[in-house]
Amino acid sequence: MEEQIAKIKENSIKEMSQCNDEKELNELKVKYLGKKGELTKVLRGMGALNSEERPVIGALVNKIRDELEALIENKAQEFKKQELSKRLQTENIDVTEPSKKIHLGSLHPITKIINEVEEIFLGMGYQIADGPEVEKAIYNFDKLNTPPDHPARDLQDTFYITDDILLRSQTSPVQARVMETQKPPIKVICPGAVYRSDSVDSTHSPVFHQVEGLVVDKNISMTDLKGTLEMFAKKCLGENTKIRFRPHHFPFTEPSAEADVSCFVCGGKGCKVCKGEGWIELLGCGMVHPNVLKNCNIDPDEYSGFAFGFGVERIAMAKFGIDDMRLLFENDIRFLKQF
Amino acid sequence: MKASREWLEEFSNIDVTTLELADKLTMTGSKVETVEQRGNDIKNVVVGKILEIKKHPDADKLVVTKVDVANEILQIVTGANNIKVGDIVPIAKDGASLPNGVKIKTGKLRGIESCGMMCSVGELNLNLSDYPEQIEHGIMILDKKLEKDLGKDIVEVLNLKEDVIDFEITPNRPDCLSIEGLGREVAITLNKEFKNPRKNIDELKIENKEEIEGLKVSIEAPDLCYRYIARVVKDVKIEESPDWMKRRLKACGVRSINNIVDITNYVMLEMGQPMHAFDINSIEGKHITVRRARKQEKITTLDEVERTLDEDNLVIADDKKAVAIAGVMGGLNSEIEETTKTVVFESAVFNGGSVRKTAKKVALRTESSSRFEKGLSPENALRAINRAVELVELIKAGKAIDGKIDVYPTKQKINKIKIDENKINSLLGINLSKEEMIEILEKLQIKVENDIAIAPYFRMDLEYLADIAEEIVRIYRI
Ligand SMILES: [Zn+2]
């Protein structure tokens, strides 16, 4: 009998050491100490013993039961501790990473630039105008002093839907729409998408964005235009930005100019970004052509105006140091996340 | 539009570097795309004479040569097999650099020292077509006469230096699609006097005739053809053009064909007026008619492609057939050939929109059509044809026949604009006196009489006061 008890002790201790959690521990408790447990069975079998043996075995069983109970208690405490630290650990992660699988969106670089440009011009008292992307040829060309035979219609290959309806190739038609419906003073900008049948490469895309600006009032001059653009350039590209006008030609402005800004990377000394020139071409602009004013029922003898238009992608690329326009349209999240 | 500095210098003195000139022109409105400085990329290549050629002891395909470069005798190992003793060849000496970026260093070829390299036409980045006597895979063999130049820089000896500026000309300035027009811009930009080398042409009086050598001209579509001038040269000898002419054409990116065709291209480049030359014998009935094409009318153009036209397209025709698509390209049937003896020069002005549509329809945008579509000056057409005939006599390509046939139904309108200095100042936001404005305008050859600005014949783009303001601001600069 003593042998049997010793074996129970040995087995129970061994099994307990292999026990992994509270549930298994409970099962062991039942197995050895429960009503039908092995140790209980031994106690029950004591009736067959003589009176000399009975107290000895009884004491032995009780001692072992105490030992086992203590072991089980210890083990249970250990599991509780483990459980707690595990819970603490997992609950800790929950707190610091609240939404592991939900990506928060950010603004597209094009949207960012448009927002910034809008804010700058709103601050200068401009209103924001809007026009259709599917436009009538008369607004995209004719009213802008570009009649059907005009060579400038050759310069930009336009997506025609019918002979008279097209995808606007510039935001300039909004100029004509605004002038037709508003009386001077007019002070608007119009951001939006434009379309040209260019093949896709690192600097061309069939769809891109422009911001058009138009001011019409009495005594508006070309130096007003330059001052306006200079203020815009300083706010958008940095306080030290300078601007220069190069004479150019557009059908709907006269005089016309292309405006360059001093390179905001090297400050005009010449670098890779400005191709060593110190200047970066920013936009086209000019004084609204008298024919355009006339076409929109504004008397060119009484009013004058200036207009400018620039490509948003060009500014985004220069400002964010993006060397390939395609990146702006592929919408790869790894790219967009950087802005 | 490409222009060589050398050609521009015929119209204005240039006392700045080509790069500075390019920057300045960009700032006065002639936007420079690129500046190419040819010959600058060849360094330390000289004229040498081969004194000795021996077999390489350890290589069957190599020879060891001794070359005289005036102040020293160089040993050069080469694999070329088109050389012989006495040949004059270009030698890239130790330390030379070539247009392809290669730097030449003394080294050993199969154990034998080689102190330089003999160059091929390609290695000097020259066009084989300019040196027809040379072979592609072999050393360039120079003229024996160059023996007097041993040791001298090949760039100087072959006159390889050429600065070429490529301009992006805006569509309102077809006058600047010419060396003359750009020359005017150079003079204004650098504040020099415009040399006006064509003064004699401007002063020429050529008698009008109904008929020359039996040739007659009629315009059936005066809405599409504003002027058609023909002049005739006889005793023509079709041959190569002189080097100076070929060189200028090449600088502008035009291939030399023969003296007569080259003259038409030369005049187009110089004066901006596209020209055409026919063999008089290919004009049936000796009657040139400018008419609308017939529906489905076919013509094979000089590029040997058959084109189908319709009534919206204008053709130059004889009594039987179309001989050219007006303003776009000549027909193969009237091409100048080696046997051509009598040449008809055509200098005409067509409606720009019509030429643009026709060029688009036949998918053929040419140097000619891209000029016509912007609207050319009928007054300039006369200067151009007289210049062409002058060149024929200058290079002895033939003899001019007196007189011209000049059908000129729509006289060029000379635009006059009332100057209002207050309006100009207020539009530009500046404060110039009327005298200061007039000074700028007169430099631009815009005459001002009694406050009326008179646009010169070559500035058909000047119509409104805003155009005058633009001229002032591009010179005054804000
Ligand atoms: Zn820079």
Tab-separated table of C-alpha atoms in Angstrom, chain A:
chain	number	residue	atom	x	y	z
A	1	MET	CA	0.000	0.000	0.000
A	2	GLU	CA	2.787	2.337	0.853
A	3	GLU	CA	4.204	1.534	-2.530
A	4	GLN	CA	0.926	2.422	-4.223
A	5	ILE	CA	0.811	5.751	-2.429
A	6	ALA	CA	4.389	6.525	-3.365
A	7	LYS	CA	3.525	5.819	-7.009
A	8	ILE	CA	0.473	8.118	-6.878
A	9	LYS	CA	2.660	10.844	-5.460
A	10	GLU	CA	5.311	10.357	-8.087
A	11	ASN	CA	2.775	10.290	-10.972
A	12	SER	CA	0.830	13.290	-9.749
A	13	ILE	CA	3.944	15.420	-9.343
A	14	LYS	CA	5.159	14.433	-12.778
A	15	GLU	CA	1.816	15.166	-14.432
A	16	MET	CA	1.551	18.452	-12.615
A	17	SER	CA	4.896	19.585	-13.928
A	18	GLN	CA	3.651	18.910	-17.460
A	19	CYS	CA	0.428	20.740	-16.873
A	20	ASN	CA	-0.017	23.791	-19.150
A	21	ASP	CA	-2.987	25.723	-17.912
A	22	GLU	CA	-5.634	26.083	-15.246
A	23	LYS	CA	-8.044	23.747	-16.990
A	24	GLU	CA	-5.567	20.860	-17.027
A	25	LEU	CA	-4.694	21.666	-13.443
A	26	ASN	CA	-8.355	21.301	-12.430
A	27	GLU	CA	-8.515	17.980	-14.205
A	28	LEU	CA	-5.489	16.770	-12.222
A	29	LYS	CA	-7.060	17.991	-8.999
A	30	VAL	CA	-10.152	15.899	-9.760
A	31	LYS	CA	-8.056	12.948	-10.855
A	32	TYR	CA	-6.104	12.712	-7.591
A	33	LEU	CA	-8.029	14.591	-4.933
A	34	GLY	CA	-11.639	14.429	-6.178
A	35	LYS	CA	-14.374	12.240	-4.658
A	36	LYS	CA	-13.418	9.439	-7.013
A	37	GLY	CA	-9.816	10.534	-7.119
A	38	GLU	CA	-6.939	8.110	-6.677
A	39	LEU	CA	-5.902	9.328	-3.273
A	40	THR	CA	-9.529	9.231	-2.056
A	41	LYS	CA	-9.720	5.618	-3.292
A	42	VAL	CA	-6.715	4.766	-1.113
A	43	LEU	CA	-8.397	6.329	1.883
A	44	ARG	CA	-11.531	4.367	1.136
A	45	GLY	CA	-9.542	1.171	0.953
A	46	MET	CA	-8.150	1.731	4.440
A	47	GLY	CA	-11.004	-0.227	5.997
A	48	ALA	CA	-9.155	-3.376	5.033
A	49	LEU	CA	-6.125	-2.391	7.072
A	50	ASN	CA	-5.425	-3.364	10.655
A	51	SER	CA	-5.485	-0.821	13.422
A	52	GLU	CA	-1.751	-0.522	13.586
A	53	GLU	CA	-1.354	0.217	9.897
A	54	ARG	CA	-4.422	2.476	9.560
A	55	PRO	CA	-3.072	5.576	11.395
A	56	VAL	CA	0.289	5.284	9.636
A	57	ILE	CA	-1.212	5.115	6.131
A	58	GLY	CA	-3.833	7.724	7.014
A	59	ALA	CA	-1.135	10.106	8.087
A	60	LEU	CA	0.851	9.365	4.959
A	61	VAL	CA	-2.120	9.986	2.647
A	62	ASN	CA	-3.035	13.185	4.438
A	63	LYS	CA	0.538	14.390	4.166
A	64	ILE	CA	0.592	13.670	0.460
A	65	ARG	CA	-2.813	15.327	-0.023
A	66	ASP	CA	-1.541	18.451	1.728
A	67	GLU	CA	1.540	18.423	-0.432
A	68	LEU	CA	-0.488	17.994	-3.604
A	69	GLU	CA	-2.937	20.709	-2.619
A	70	ALA	CA	-0.084	23.067	-1.944
A	71	LEU	CA	1.480	22.230	-5.292
A	72	ILE	CA	-1.814	22.742	-7.086
A	73	GLU	CA	-2.323	26.037	-5.323
A	74	ASN	CA	1.148	27.189	-6.314
A	75	LYS	CA	0.645	26.120	-9.854
A	76	ALA	CA	-2.741	27.874	-9.973
A	77	GLN	CA	-1.144	31.076	-8.699
A	78	GLU	CA	1.518	30.779	-11.350
A	79	PHE	CA	-1.091	30.390	-14.088
A	80	LYS	CA	-3.029	33.350	-12.810
A	81	LYS	CA	0.086	35.473	-12.944
A	82	GLN	CA	0.874	34.277	-16.435
A	83	GLU	CA	-2.691	34.934	-17.525
A	84	LEU	CA	-2.576	38.416	-16.077
A	85	SER	CA	0.690	39.379	-17.671
A	86	LYS	CA	-0.532	37.992	-20.959
A	87	ARG	CA	-3.698	40.040	-20.710
A	88	LEU	CA	-1.743	43.081	-19.731
A	89	GLN	CA	0.482	42.581	-22.697
A	90	THR	CA	-2.302	42.162	-25.267
A	91	GLU	CA	-4.350	44.959	-23.778
A	92	ASN	CA	-1.262	47.129	-23.927
A	93	ILE	CA	-0.983	46.609	-27.749
A	94	ASP	CA	-4.670	47.365	-28.164
A	95	VAL	CA	-4.127	50.733	-26.634
A	96	THR	CA	-1.164	51.891	-28.712
A	97	GLU	CA	-2.339	50.508	-32.101
A	98	PRO	CA	-5.983	51.364	-32.112
A	99	SER	CA	-6.804	50.732	-35.828
A	100	LYS	CA	-4.157	48.534	-37.269
A	101	LYS	CA	-6.039	47.652	-40.419
A	102	ILE	CA	-7.760	50.947	-41.252
A	103	HIS	CA	-5.595	53.258	-43.476
A	104	LEU	CA	-6.232	56.927	-42.985
A	105	GLY	CA	-6.414	58.774	-46.327
A	106	SER	CA	-4.405	61.904	-47.097
A	107	LEU	CA	-4.788	64.582	-49.757
A	108	HIS	CA	-3.436	63.910	-53.235
A	109	PRO	CA	-0.491	66.223	-54.068
A	110	ILE	CA	-2.531	67.789	-56.883
A	111	THR	CA	-5.382	68.543	-54.467
A	112	LYS	CA	-2.891	69.914	-51.982
A	113	ILE	CA	-1.471	72.351	-54.542
A	114	ILE	CA	-4.916	73.400	-55.728
A	115	ASN	CA	-6.019	73.986	-52.124
A	116	GLU	CA	-2.914	76.007	-51.435
A	117	VAL	CA	-3.335	78.073	-54.602
A	118	GLU	CA	-6.995	78.684	-53.815
A	119	GLU	CA	-6.133	79.805	-50.321
A	120	ILE	CA	-3.476	82.236	-51.592
A	121	PHE	CA	-5.825	83.809	-54.125
A	122	LEU	CA	-8.823	83.846	-51.794
A	123	GLY	CA	-6.563	85.799	-49.460
A	124	MET	CA	-5.954	88.252	-52.302
A	125	GLY	CA	-9.691	88.775	-52.783
A	126	TYR	CA	-10.299	86.394	-55.687
A	127	GLN	CA	-13.381	84.271	-56.135
A	128	ILE	CA	-13.336	80.706	-57.356
A	129	ALA	CA	-15.096	80.082	-60.664
A	130	ASP	CA	-15.993	76.824	-62.298
A	131	GLY	CA	-16.790	75.688	-65.807
A	132	PRO	CA	-17.640	72.497	-67.678
A	133	GLU	CA	-14.933	70.059	-68.741
A	134	VAL	CA	-17.052	69.070	-71.721
A	135	GLU	CA	-16.977	72.437	-73.424
A	136	LYS	CA	-18.232	74.112	-76.564
A	137	ALA	CA	-15.557	74.862	-79.156
A	138	ILE	CA	-16.810	78.431	-79.224
A	139	TYR	CA	-15.699	78.937	-75.606
A	140	ASN	CA	-12.518	76.899	-75.853
A	141	PHE	CA	-11.374	78.656	-79.046
A	142	ASP	CA	-13.548	81.113	-80.943
A	143	LYS	CA	-14.348	83.560	-78.164
A	144	LEU	CA	-10.698	83.415	-77.152
A	145	ASN	CA	-9.628	84.960	-80.458
A	146	THR	CA	-8.808	81.580	-81.964
A	147	PRO	CA	-11.057	81.211	-85.052
A	148	PRO	CA	-11.222	77.869	-86.888
A	149	ASP	CA	-8.365	78.689	-89.299
A	150	HIS	CA	-6.044	79.906	-86.548
A	151	PRO	CA	-2.710	78.090	-86.465
A	152	ALA	CA	-2.921	77.936	-82.682
A	153	ARG	CA	-5.613	75.306	-83.095
A	154	ASP	CA	-2.822	73.200	-84.539
A	155	LEU	CA	-0.560	73.631	-81.563
A	156	GLN	CA	-2.833	71.801	-79.226
A	157	ASP	CA	-4.413	68.628	-80.343
A	158	THR	CA	-7.825	68.588	-78.841
A	159	PHE	CA	-10.232	65.744	-78.062
A	160	TYR	CA	-13.298	66.587	-80.127
A	161	ILE	CA	-16.597	64.959	-79.250
A	162	THR	CA	-18.430	66.586	-82.162
A	163	ASP	CA	-17.275	69.455	-84.384
A	164	ASP	CA	-18.621	71.901	-81.817
A	165	ILE	CA	-18.144	70.046	-78.549
A	166	LEU	CA	-14.845	69.009	-77.061
A	167	LEU	CA	-13.012	68.211	-73.866
A	168	ARG	CA	-11.634	71.587	-72.891
A	169	SER	CA	-7.943	71.838	-73.753
A	170	GLN	CA	-7.400	74.669	-71.263
A	171	THR	CA	-9.184	76.320	-68.362
A	172	SER	CA	-9.319	79.579	-70.360
A	173	PRO	CA	-12.897	79.009	-71.601
A	174	VAL	CA	-13.977	79.742	-68.019
A	175	GLN	CA	-12.641	83.277	-68.630
A	176	ALA	CA	-15.136	83.764	-71.428
A	177	ARG	CA	-17.970	82.251	-69.392
A	178	VAL	CA	-17.228	84.500	-66.416
A	179	MET	CA	-16.938	87.644	-68.537
A	180	GLU	CA	-20.236	86.877	-70.246
A	181	THR	CA	-22.119	86.545	-66.987
A	182	GLN	CA	-20.361	88.979	-64.639
A	183	LYS	CA	-19.774	92.676	-64.915
A	184	PRO	CA	-16.343	94.103	-64.046
A	185	PRO	CA	-14.699	94.266	-61.616
A	186	ILE	CA	-13.941	90.581	-62.131
A	187	LYS	CA	-11.344	88.762	-60.033
A	188	VAL	CA	-11.512	84.991	-60.304
A	189	ILE	CA	-9.399	81.904	-60.438
A	190	CYS	CA	-10.561	78.638	-61.910
A	191	PRO	CA	-8.807	75.367	-61.135
A	192	GLY	CA	-9.744	72.260	-63.061
A	193	ALA	CA	-8.892	69.332	-65.299
A	194	VAL	CA	-8.038	69.840	-68.973
A	195	TYR	CA	-7.529	67.359	-71.789
A	196	ARG	CA	-5.124	67.088	-74.692
A	197	SER	CA	-4.302	64.197	-76.957
A	198	ASP	CA	-0.705	63.932	-75.781
A	199	SER	CA	0.854	60.538	-75.316
A	200	VAL	CA	1.861	59.712	-71.803
A	201	ASP	CA	5.464	60.310	-70.829
A	202	SER	CA	7.373	61.748	-67.905
A	203	THR	CA	6.170	65.300	-68.642
A	204	HIS	CA	2.898	64.740	-70.545
A	205	SER	CA	-0.463	63.316	-69.725
A	206	PRO	CA	-3.714	63.431	-71.716
A	207	VAL	CA	-5.430	64.812	-68.635
A	208	PHE	CA	-3.860	67.342	-66.349
A	209	HIS	CA	-4.854	70.300	-64.229
A	210	GLN	CA	-4.629	74.025	-64.700
A	211	VAL	CA	-5.421	77.054	-62.652
A	212	GLU	CA	-6.683	79.997	-64.652
A	213	GLY	CA	-6.763	83.525	-63.289
A	214	LEU	CA	-8.635	86.512	-64.661
A	215	VAL	CA	-8.897	90.105	-63.532
A	216	VAL	CA	-10.922	92.713	-65.472
A	217	ASP	CA	-11.469	96.256	-64.321
A	218	LYS	CA	-10.641	99.824	-65.246
A	219	ASN	CA	-6.907	100.551	-65.550
A	220	ILE	CA	-5.627	97.036	-65.012
A	221	SER	CA	-2.007	96.954	-66.197
A	222	MET	CA	0.708	94.477	-67.015
A	223	THR	CA	2.705	95.570	-63.983
A	224	ASP	CA	-0.362	94.686	-61.869
A	225	LEU	CA	-0.132	91.243	-63.446
A	226	LYS	CA	3.530	90.947	-62.614
A	227	GLY	CA	2.989	92.132	-59.053
A	228	THR	CA	0.168	89.653	-58.558
A	229	LEU	CA	2.201	86.744	-59.861
A	230	GLU	CA	5.185	87.789	-57.781
A	231	MET	CA	3.083	87.768	-54.639
A	232	PHE	CA	1.651	84.389	-55.560
A	233	ALA	CA	5.102	82.964	-56.281
A	234	LYS	CA	6.482	84.217	-52.968
A	235	LYS	CA	3.600	82.679	-51.027
A	236	CYS	CA	3.613	79.401	-52.923
A	237	LEU	CA	7.315	78.856	-53.519
A	238	GLY	CA	9.112	80.875	-50.902
A	239	GLU	CA	9.645	84.443	-49.767
A	240	ASN	CA	12.827	84.915	-51.853
A	241	THR	CA	11.261	83.864	-55.151
A	242	LYS	CA	11.743	86.339	-57.981
A	243	ILE	CA	9.777	86.425	-61.205
A	244	ARG	CA	10.652	87.481	-64.731
A	245	PHE	CA	8.602	87.918	-67.895
A	246	ARG	CA	9.688	86.554	-71.266
A	247	PRO	CA	7.709	87.863	-74.247
A	248	HIS	CA	5.546	85.152	-75.730
A	249	HIS	CA	2.407	84.727	-77.789
A	250	PHE	CA	-1.054	83.481	-76.968
A	251	PRO	CA	-4.070	84.233	-79.149
A	252	PHE	CA	-6.186	85.471	-76.239
A	253	THR	CA	-3.723	87.864	-74.625
A	254	GLU	CA	-1.734	90.796	-75.986
A	255	PRO	CA	0.900	91.558	-74.799
A	256	SER	CA	1.640	87.999	-73.754
A	257	ALA	CA	4.443	86.609	-71.647
A	258	GLU	CA	5.768	83.480	-70.108
A	259	ALA	CA	6.658	83.956	-66.475
A	260	ASP	CA	9.718	82.258	-64.985
A	261	VAL	CA	10.418	81.995	-61.272
A	262	SER	CA	13.874	81.990	-59.783
A	263	CYS	CA	14.822	78.413	-58.960
A	264	PHE	CA	13.647	77.672	-55.426
A	265	VAL	CA	16.182	74.887	-55.094
A	266	CYS	CA	19.364	76.820	-55.847
A	267	GLY	CA	17.993	80.350	-55.576
A	268	GLY	CA	19.082	81.171	-59.110
A	269	LYS	CA	22.661	79.941	-59.115
A	270	GLY	CA	21.846	77.029	-61.403
A	271	CYS	CA	21.282	73.408	-60.455
A	272	LYS	CA	19.854	70.160	-61.756
A	273	VAL	CA	16.242	71.155	-61.124
A	274	CYS	CA	16.510	74.353	-63.208
A	275	LYS	CA	18.886	72.709	-65.711
A	276	GLY	CA	21.558	75.202	-64.762
A	277	GLU	CA	19.441	78.184	-65.845
A	278	GLY	CA	18.540	79.522	-62.432
A	279	TRP	CA	14.965	80.019	-63.681
A	280	ILE	CA	12.015	77.684	-63.978
A	281	GLU	CA	9.165	78.279	-66.425
A	282	LEU	CA	6.037	78.737	-64.347
A	283	LEU	CA	3.119	79.930	-66.442
A	284	GLY	CA	1.718	81.781	-69.419
A	285	CYS	CA	-0.004	85.121	-68.989
A	286	GLY	CA	-0.822	88.414	-70.582
A	287	MET	CA	-3.266	91.277	-70.972
A	288	VAL	CA	-6.673	90.085	-72.157
A	289	HIS	CA	-6.821	90.607	-75.938
A	290	PRO	CA	-9.245	93.389	-76.917
A	291	ASN	CA	-11.031	90.923	-79.223
A	292	VAL	CA	-11.682	88.589	-76.297
A	293	LEU	CA	-13.155	91.419	-74.242
A	294	LYS	CA	-15.319	92.388	-77.206
A	295	ASN	CA	-16.418	88.790	-77.793
A	296	CYS	CA	-17.620	88.713	-74.190
A	297	ASN	CA	-19.479	92.053	-74.405
A	298	ILE	CA	-16.934	94.060	-72.413
A	299	ASP	CA	-15.850	97.370	-73.920
A	300	PRO	CA	-12.059	97.230	-74.429
A	301	ASP	CA	-11.887	101.020	-74.506
A	302	GLU	CA	-13.261	101.192	-70.977
A	303	TYR	CA	-11.849	98.071	-69.368
A	304	SER	CA	-8.641	96.125	-69.465
A	305	GLY	CA	-7.671	92.900	-67.798
A	306	PHE	CA	-5.026	90.300	-67.258
A	307	ALA	CA	-5.150	86.544	-67.374
A	308	PHE	CA	-2.768	83.774	-66.460
A	309	GLY	CA	-2.838	80.022	-66.463
A	310	PHE	CA	-0.511	77.411	-65.114
A	311	GLY	CA	-0.206	73.668	-64.917
A	312	VAL	CA	-0.777	72.284	-61.432
A	313	GLU	CA	1.289	69.166	-62.125
A	314	ARG	CA	4.243	71.312	-63.111
A	315	ILE	CA	4.130	73.141	-59.797
A	316	ALA	CA	3.540	69.933	-57.824
A	317	MET	CA	6.486	68.280	-59.545
A	318	ALA	CA	8.769	71.248	-58.957
A	319	LYS	CA	7.650	71.770	-55.383
A	320	PHE	CA	7.719	68.147	-54.268
A	321	GLY	CA	10.720	67.173	-56.408
A	322	ILE	CA	8.765	64.642	-58.484
A	323	ASP	CA	10.570	63.785	-61.716
A	324	ASP	CA	7.865	61.807	-63.515
A	325	MET	CA	4.342	63.105	-64.084
A	326	ARG	CA	2.971	59.577	-64.367
A	327	LEU	CA	3.483	59.110	-60.630
A	328	LEU	CA	0.756	61.679	-60.039
A	329	PHE	CA	-1.806	59.611	-61.937
A	330	GLU	CA	-0.866	56.038	-61.026
A	331	ASN	CA	-2.114	56.631	-57.478
A	332	ASP	CA	0.201	54.121	-55.861
A	333	ILE	CA	-0.492	54.477	-52.140
A	334	ARG	CA	3.194	54.057	-51.307
A	335	PHE	CA	3.798	57.202	-53.402
A	336	LEU	CA	0.769	59.167	-52.225
A	337	LYS	CA	1.553	58.450	-48.559
A	338	GLN	CA	4.646	60.618	-48.857
A	339	PHE	CA	2.650	63.834	-49.110
